[in-house]
PDB file of C-alpha atoms in Angstrom:
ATOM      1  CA  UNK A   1      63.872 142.429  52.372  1.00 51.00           C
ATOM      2  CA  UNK A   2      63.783 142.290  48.436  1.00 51.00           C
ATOM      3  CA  UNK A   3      65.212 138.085  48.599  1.00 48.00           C
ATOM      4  CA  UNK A   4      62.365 137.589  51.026  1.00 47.00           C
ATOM      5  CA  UNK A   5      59.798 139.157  48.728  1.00 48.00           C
ATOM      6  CA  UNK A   6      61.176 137.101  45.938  1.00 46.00           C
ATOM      7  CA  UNK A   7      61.214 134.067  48.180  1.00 46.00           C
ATOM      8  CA  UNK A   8      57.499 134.592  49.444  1.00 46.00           C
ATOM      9  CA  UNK A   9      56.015 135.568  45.789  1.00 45.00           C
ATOM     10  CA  UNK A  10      57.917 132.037  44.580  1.00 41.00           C
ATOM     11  CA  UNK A  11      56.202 130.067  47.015  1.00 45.00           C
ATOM     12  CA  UNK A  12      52.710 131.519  46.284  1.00 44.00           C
ATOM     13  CA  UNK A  13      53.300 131.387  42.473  1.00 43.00           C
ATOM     14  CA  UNK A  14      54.146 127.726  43.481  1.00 46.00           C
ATOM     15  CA  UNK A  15      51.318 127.365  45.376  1.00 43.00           C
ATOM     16  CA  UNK A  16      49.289 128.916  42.671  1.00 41.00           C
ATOM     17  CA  UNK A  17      50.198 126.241  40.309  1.00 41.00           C
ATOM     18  CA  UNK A  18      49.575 123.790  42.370  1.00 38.00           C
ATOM     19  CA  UNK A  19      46.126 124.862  42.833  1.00 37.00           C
ATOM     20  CA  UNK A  20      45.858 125.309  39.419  1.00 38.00           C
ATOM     21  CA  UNK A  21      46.730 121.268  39.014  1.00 37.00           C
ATOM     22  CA  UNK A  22      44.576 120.313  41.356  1.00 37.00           C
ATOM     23  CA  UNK A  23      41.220 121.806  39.679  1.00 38.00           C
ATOM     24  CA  UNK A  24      42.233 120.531  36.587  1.00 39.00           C
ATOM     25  CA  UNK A  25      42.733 116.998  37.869  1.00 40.00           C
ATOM     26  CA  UNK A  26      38.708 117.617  39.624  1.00 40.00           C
ATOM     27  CA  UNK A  27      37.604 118.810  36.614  1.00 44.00           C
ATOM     28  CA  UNK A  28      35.268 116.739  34.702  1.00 52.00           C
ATOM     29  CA  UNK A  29      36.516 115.267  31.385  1.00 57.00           C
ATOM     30  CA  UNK A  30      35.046 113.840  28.497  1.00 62.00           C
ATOM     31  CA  UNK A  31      32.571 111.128  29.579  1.00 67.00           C
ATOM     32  CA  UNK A  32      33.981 107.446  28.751  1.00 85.00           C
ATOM     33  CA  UNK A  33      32.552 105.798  25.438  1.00 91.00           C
ATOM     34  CA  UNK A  34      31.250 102.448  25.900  1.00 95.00           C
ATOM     35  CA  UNK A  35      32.872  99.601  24.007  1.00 96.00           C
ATOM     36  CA  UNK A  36      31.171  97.044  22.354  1.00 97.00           C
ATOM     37  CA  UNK A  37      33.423  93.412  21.680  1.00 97.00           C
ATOM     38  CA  UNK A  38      29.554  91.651  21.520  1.00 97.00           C
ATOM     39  CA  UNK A  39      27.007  94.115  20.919  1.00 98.00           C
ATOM     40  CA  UNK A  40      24.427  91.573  19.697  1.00 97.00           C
ATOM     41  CA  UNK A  41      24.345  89.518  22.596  1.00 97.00           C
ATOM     42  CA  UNK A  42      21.883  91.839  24.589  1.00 97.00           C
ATOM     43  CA  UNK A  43      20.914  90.115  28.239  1.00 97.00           C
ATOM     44  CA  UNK A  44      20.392  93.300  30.183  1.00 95.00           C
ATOM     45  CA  UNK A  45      18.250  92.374  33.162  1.00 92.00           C
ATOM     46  CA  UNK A  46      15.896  95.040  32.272  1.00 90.00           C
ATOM     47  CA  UNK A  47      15.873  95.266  28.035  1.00 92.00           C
ATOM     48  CA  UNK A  48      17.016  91.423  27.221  1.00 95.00           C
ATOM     49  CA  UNK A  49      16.961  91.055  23.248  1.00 95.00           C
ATOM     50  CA  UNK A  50      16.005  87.580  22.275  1.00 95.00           C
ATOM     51  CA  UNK A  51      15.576  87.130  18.536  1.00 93.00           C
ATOM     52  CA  UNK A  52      12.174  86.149  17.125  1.00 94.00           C
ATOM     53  CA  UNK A  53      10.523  87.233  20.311  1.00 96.00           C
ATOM     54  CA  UNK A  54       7.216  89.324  20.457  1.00 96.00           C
ATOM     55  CA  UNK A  55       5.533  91.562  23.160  1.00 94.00           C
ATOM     56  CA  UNK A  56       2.187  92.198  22.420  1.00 95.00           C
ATOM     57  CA  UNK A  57       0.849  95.439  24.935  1.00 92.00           C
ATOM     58  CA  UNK A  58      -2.762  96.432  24.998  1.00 93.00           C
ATOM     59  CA  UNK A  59      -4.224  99.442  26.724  1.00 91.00           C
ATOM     60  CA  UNK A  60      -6.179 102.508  26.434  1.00 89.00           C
ATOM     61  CA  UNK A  61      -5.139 106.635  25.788  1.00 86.00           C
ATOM     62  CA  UNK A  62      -7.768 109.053  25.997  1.00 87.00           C
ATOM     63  CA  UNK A  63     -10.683 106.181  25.856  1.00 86.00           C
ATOM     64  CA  UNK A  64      -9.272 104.712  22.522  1.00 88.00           C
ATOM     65  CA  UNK A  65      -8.257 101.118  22.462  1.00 93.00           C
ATOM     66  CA  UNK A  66      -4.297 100.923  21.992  1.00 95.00           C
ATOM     67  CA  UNK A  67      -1.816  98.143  21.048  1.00 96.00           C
ATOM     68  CA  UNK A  68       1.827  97.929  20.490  1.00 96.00           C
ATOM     69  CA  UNK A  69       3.341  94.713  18.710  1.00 97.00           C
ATOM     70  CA  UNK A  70       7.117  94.808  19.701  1.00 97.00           C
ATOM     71  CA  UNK A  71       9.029  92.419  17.162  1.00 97.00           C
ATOM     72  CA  UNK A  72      12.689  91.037  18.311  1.00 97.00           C
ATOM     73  CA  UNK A  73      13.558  90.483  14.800  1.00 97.00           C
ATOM     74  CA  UNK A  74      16.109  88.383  13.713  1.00 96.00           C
ATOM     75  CA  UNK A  75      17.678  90.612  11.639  1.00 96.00           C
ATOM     76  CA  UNK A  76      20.923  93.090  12.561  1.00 97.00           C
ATOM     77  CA  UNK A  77      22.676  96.324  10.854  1.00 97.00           C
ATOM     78  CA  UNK A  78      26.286  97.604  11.272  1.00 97.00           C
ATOM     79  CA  UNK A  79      27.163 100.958  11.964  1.00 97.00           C
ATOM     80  CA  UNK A  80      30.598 102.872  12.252  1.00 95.00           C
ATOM     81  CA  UNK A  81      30.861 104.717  14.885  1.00 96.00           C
ATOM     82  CA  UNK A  82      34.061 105.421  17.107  1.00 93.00           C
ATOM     83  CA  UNK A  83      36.329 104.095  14.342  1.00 93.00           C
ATOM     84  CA  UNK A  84      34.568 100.673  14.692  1.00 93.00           C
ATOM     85  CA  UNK A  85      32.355  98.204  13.115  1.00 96.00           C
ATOM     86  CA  UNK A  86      29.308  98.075  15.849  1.00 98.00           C
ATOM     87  CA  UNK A  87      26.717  95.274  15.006  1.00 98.00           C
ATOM     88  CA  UNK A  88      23.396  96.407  16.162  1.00 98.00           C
ATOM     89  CA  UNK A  89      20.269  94.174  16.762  1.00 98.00           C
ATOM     90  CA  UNK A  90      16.656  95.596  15.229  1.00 98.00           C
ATOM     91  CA  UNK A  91      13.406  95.998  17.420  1.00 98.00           C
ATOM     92  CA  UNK A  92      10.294  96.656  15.462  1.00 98.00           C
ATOM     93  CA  UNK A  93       7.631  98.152  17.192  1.00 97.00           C
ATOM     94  CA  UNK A  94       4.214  98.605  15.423  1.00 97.00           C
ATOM     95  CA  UNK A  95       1.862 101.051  17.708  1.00 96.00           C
ATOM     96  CA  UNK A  96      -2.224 100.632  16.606  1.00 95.00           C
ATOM     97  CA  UNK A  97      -5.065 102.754  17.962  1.00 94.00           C
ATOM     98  CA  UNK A  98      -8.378 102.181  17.402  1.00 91.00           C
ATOM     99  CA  UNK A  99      -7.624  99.215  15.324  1.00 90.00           C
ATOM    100  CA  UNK A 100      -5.521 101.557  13.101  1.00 94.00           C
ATOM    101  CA  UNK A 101      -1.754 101.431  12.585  1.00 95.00           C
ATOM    102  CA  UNK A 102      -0.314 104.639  13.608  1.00 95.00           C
ATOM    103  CA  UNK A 103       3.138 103.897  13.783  1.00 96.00           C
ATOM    104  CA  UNK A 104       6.008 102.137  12.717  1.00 97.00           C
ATOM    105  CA  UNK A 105       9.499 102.210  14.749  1.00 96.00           C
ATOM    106  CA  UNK A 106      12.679 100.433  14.209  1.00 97.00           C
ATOM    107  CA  UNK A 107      15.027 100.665  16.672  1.00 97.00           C
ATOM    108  CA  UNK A 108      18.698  99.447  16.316  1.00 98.00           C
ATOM    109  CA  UNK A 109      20.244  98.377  19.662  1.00 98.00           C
ATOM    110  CA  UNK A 110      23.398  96.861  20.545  1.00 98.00           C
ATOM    111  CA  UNK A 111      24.812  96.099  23.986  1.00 98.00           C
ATOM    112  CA  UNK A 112      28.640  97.265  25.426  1.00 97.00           C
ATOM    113  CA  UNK A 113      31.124  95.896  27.474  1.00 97.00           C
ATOM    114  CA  UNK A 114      29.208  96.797  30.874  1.00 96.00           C
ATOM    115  CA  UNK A 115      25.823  95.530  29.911  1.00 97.00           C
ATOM    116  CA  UNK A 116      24.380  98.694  29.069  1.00 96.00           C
ATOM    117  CA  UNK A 117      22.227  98.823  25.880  1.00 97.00           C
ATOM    118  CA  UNK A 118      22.472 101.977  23.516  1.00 96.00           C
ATOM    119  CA  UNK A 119      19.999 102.774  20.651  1.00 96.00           C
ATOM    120  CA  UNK A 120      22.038 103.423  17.532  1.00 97.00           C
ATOM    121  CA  UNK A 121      18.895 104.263  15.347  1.00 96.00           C
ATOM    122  CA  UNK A 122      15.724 105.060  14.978  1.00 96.00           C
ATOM    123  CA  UNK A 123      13.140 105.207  12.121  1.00 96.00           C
ATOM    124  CA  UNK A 124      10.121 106.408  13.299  1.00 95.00           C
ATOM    125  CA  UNK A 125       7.267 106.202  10.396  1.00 95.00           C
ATOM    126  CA  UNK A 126       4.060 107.824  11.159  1.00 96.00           C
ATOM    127  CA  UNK A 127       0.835 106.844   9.214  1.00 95.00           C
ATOM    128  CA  UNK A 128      -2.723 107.159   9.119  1.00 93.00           C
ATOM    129  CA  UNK A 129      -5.291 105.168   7.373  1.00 88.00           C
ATOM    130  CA  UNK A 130      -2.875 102.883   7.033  1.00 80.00           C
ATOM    131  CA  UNK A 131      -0.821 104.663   4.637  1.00 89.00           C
ATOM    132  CA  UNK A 132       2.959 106.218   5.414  1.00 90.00           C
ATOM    133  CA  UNK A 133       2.484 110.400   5.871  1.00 95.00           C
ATOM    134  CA  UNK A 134       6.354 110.729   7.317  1.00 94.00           C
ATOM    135  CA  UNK A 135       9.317 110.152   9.169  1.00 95.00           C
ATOM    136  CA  UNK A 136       9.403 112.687  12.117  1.00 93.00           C
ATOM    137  CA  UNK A 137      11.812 112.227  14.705  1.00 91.00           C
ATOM    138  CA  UNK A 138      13.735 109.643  13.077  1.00 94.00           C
ATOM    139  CA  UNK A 139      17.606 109.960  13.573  1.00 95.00           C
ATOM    140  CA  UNK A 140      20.805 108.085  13.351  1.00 96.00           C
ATOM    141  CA  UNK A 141      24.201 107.896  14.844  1.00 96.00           C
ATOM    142  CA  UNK A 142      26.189 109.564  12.085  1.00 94.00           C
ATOM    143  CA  UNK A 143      23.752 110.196   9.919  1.00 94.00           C
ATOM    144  CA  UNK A 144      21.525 108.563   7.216  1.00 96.00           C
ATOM    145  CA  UNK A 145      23.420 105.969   5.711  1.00 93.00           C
ATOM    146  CA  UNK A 146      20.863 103.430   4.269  1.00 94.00           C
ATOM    147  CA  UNK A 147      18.923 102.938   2.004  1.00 93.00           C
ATOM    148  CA  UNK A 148      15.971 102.813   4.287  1.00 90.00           C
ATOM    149  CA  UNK A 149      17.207 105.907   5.844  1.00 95.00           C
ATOM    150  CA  UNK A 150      14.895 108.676   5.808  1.00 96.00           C
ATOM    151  CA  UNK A 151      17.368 111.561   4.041  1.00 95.00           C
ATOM    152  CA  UNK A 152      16.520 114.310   6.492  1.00 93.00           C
ATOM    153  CA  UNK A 153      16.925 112.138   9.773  1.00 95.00           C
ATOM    154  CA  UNK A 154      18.668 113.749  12.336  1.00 93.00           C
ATOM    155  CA  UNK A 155      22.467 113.010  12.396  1.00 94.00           C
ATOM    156  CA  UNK A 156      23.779 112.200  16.123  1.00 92.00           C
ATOM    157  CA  UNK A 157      27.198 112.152  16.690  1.00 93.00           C
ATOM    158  CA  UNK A 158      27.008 109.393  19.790  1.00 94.00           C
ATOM    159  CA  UNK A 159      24.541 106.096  20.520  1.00 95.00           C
ATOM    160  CA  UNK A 160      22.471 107.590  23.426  1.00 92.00           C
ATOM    161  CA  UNK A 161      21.505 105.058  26.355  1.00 90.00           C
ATOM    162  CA  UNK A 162      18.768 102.914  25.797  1.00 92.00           C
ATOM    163  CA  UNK A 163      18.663 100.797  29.203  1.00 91.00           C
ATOM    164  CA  UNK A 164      21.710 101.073  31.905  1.00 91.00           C
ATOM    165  CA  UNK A 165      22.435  97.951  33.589  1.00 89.00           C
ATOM    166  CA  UNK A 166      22.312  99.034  36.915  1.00 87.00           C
ATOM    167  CA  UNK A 167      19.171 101.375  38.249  1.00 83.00           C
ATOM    168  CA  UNK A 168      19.282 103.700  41.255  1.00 86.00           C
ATOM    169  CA  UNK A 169      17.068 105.669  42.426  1.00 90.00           C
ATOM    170  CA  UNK A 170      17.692 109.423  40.759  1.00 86.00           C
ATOM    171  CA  UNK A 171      19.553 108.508  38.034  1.00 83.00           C
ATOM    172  CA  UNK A 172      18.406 110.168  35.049  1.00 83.00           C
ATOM    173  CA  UNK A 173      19.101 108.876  31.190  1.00 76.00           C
ATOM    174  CA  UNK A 174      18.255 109.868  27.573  1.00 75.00           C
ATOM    175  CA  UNK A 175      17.206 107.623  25.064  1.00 72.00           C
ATOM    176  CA  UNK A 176      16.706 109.936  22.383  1.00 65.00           C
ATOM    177  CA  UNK A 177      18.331 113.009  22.248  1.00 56.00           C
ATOM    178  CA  UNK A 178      17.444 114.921  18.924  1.00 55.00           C
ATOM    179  CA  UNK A 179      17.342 118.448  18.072  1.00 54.00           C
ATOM    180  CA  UNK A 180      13.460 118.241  18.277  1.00 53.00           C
ATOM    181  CA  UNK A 181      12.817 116.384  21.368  1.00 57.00           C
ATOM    182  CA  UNK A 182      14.353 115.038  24.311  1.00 64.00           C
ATOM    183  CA  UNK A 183      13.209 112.370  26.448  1.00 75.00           C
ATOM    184  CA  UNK A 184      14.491 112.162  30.101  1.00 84.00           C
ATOM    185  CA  UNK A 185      13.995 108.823  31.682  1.00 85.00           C
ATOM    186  CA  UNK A 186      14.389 109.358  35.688  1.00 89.00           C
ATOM    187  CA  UNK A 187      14.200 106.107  37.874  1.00 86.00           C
ATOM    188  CA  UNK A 188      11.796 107.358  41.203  1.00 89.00           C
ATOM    189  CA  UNK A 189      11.926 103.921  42.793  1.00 88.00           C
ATOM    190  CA  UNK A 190      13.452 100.398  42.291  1.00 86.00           C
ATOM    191  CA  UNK A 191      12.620  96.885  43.354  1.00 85.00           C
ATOM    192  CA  UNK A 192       8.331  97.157  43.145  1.00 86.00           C
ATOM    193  CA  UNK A 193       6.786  95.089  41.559  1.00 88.00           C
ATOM    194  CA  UNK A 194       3.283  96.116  39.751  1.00 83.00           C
ATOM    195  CA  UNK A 195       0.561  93.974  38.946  1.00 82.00           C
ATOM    196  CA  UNK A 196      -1.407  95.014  35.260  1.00 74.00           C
ATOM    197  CA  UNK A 197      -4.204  93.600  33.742  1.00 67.00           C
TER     198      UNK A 197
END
């Protein structure tokens, strides 16, 4: 009887283990990190980066007239991250209401290997009567490291997703992911188009 016992506690230790192998291989692991061999070269169907380009966008909030002036600028910045040298591409975006510049935002954006764009940076400068009051909200993937670098931006270990290159209804993203604020971009439909004045 005991060589039975043995035999029958073996086989469930066994099984046990096996068990045990098989969660672990269903568990989820670290999510992959993009790579970027051309990061400047941005020609995402729905964010394409050409340099020198400019979006005007006029509208109203709350009854005030509103503009944005969204500059493709020619100009790039490197940052380390991952133990590489990731060249990023810089988006200025200059937000008016009521005639009145209210912000100024300068995203740094470079594309990976699957045609997904990530945000690397981004200095966000509030002002009012056209004079700069602060830099709330700005942050930057490892920290402040230039010299237009607002010192207490927030440090963030990992580019978040600007634009993914494929959208299905559901999935859910975030641009900017700081300590103070989170913004959660969910895609409810695909494939509509809208006409705006």
């Amino acid at each position: 009887g005991d060589s039975m016992n043995a035999s029958a506690r073996l086989r469930a230790a066994g099984s046990l283990a096996l068990c045990a192998l098989a969660l672990l291989a269903m568990a989820p692991g670290e999510p992959e990190l993009p790579a970027f061999s051309n990061p400047t070269v941005i020609d995402n169907p729905y964010a394409p980066f050409q340099p020198n380009a400019v979006k005007v966008f006029r509208g109203r909030t709350d009854g005030a007239r509103t503009a944005g002036v969204h500059t493709h600028t020619a100009e790039s910045r490197d940052f380390l991250w991952n133990g590489q040298l990731v060249t990023c591409c810089l988006l200025e975006e200059r937000e008016f209401e009521g005639g009145e510049l209210v912000e100024i935002s300068r995203s740094y954006l470079a594309q990976a290997d699957d045609g997904a764009v990530y945000m690397f940076a981004e200095i966000s400068q509030q002002c009012e009567e056209g004079v700069s009051v602060g830099f709330e909200g700005s942050w930057v993937v490892g920290g402040p490291s230039a010299p237009e670098d607002p010192p207490d931006a927030f440090a963030v270990e990992n580019p978040p997703m600007f634009m993914p290159v494929n959208l299905e209804v559901g999935d859910e993203f975030v641009p900017e992911d700081t300590d103070d604020e989170d913004e959660v971009i969910i895609i409810l439909q695909v494939g509509d188009t809208i006409r705006v004045p």
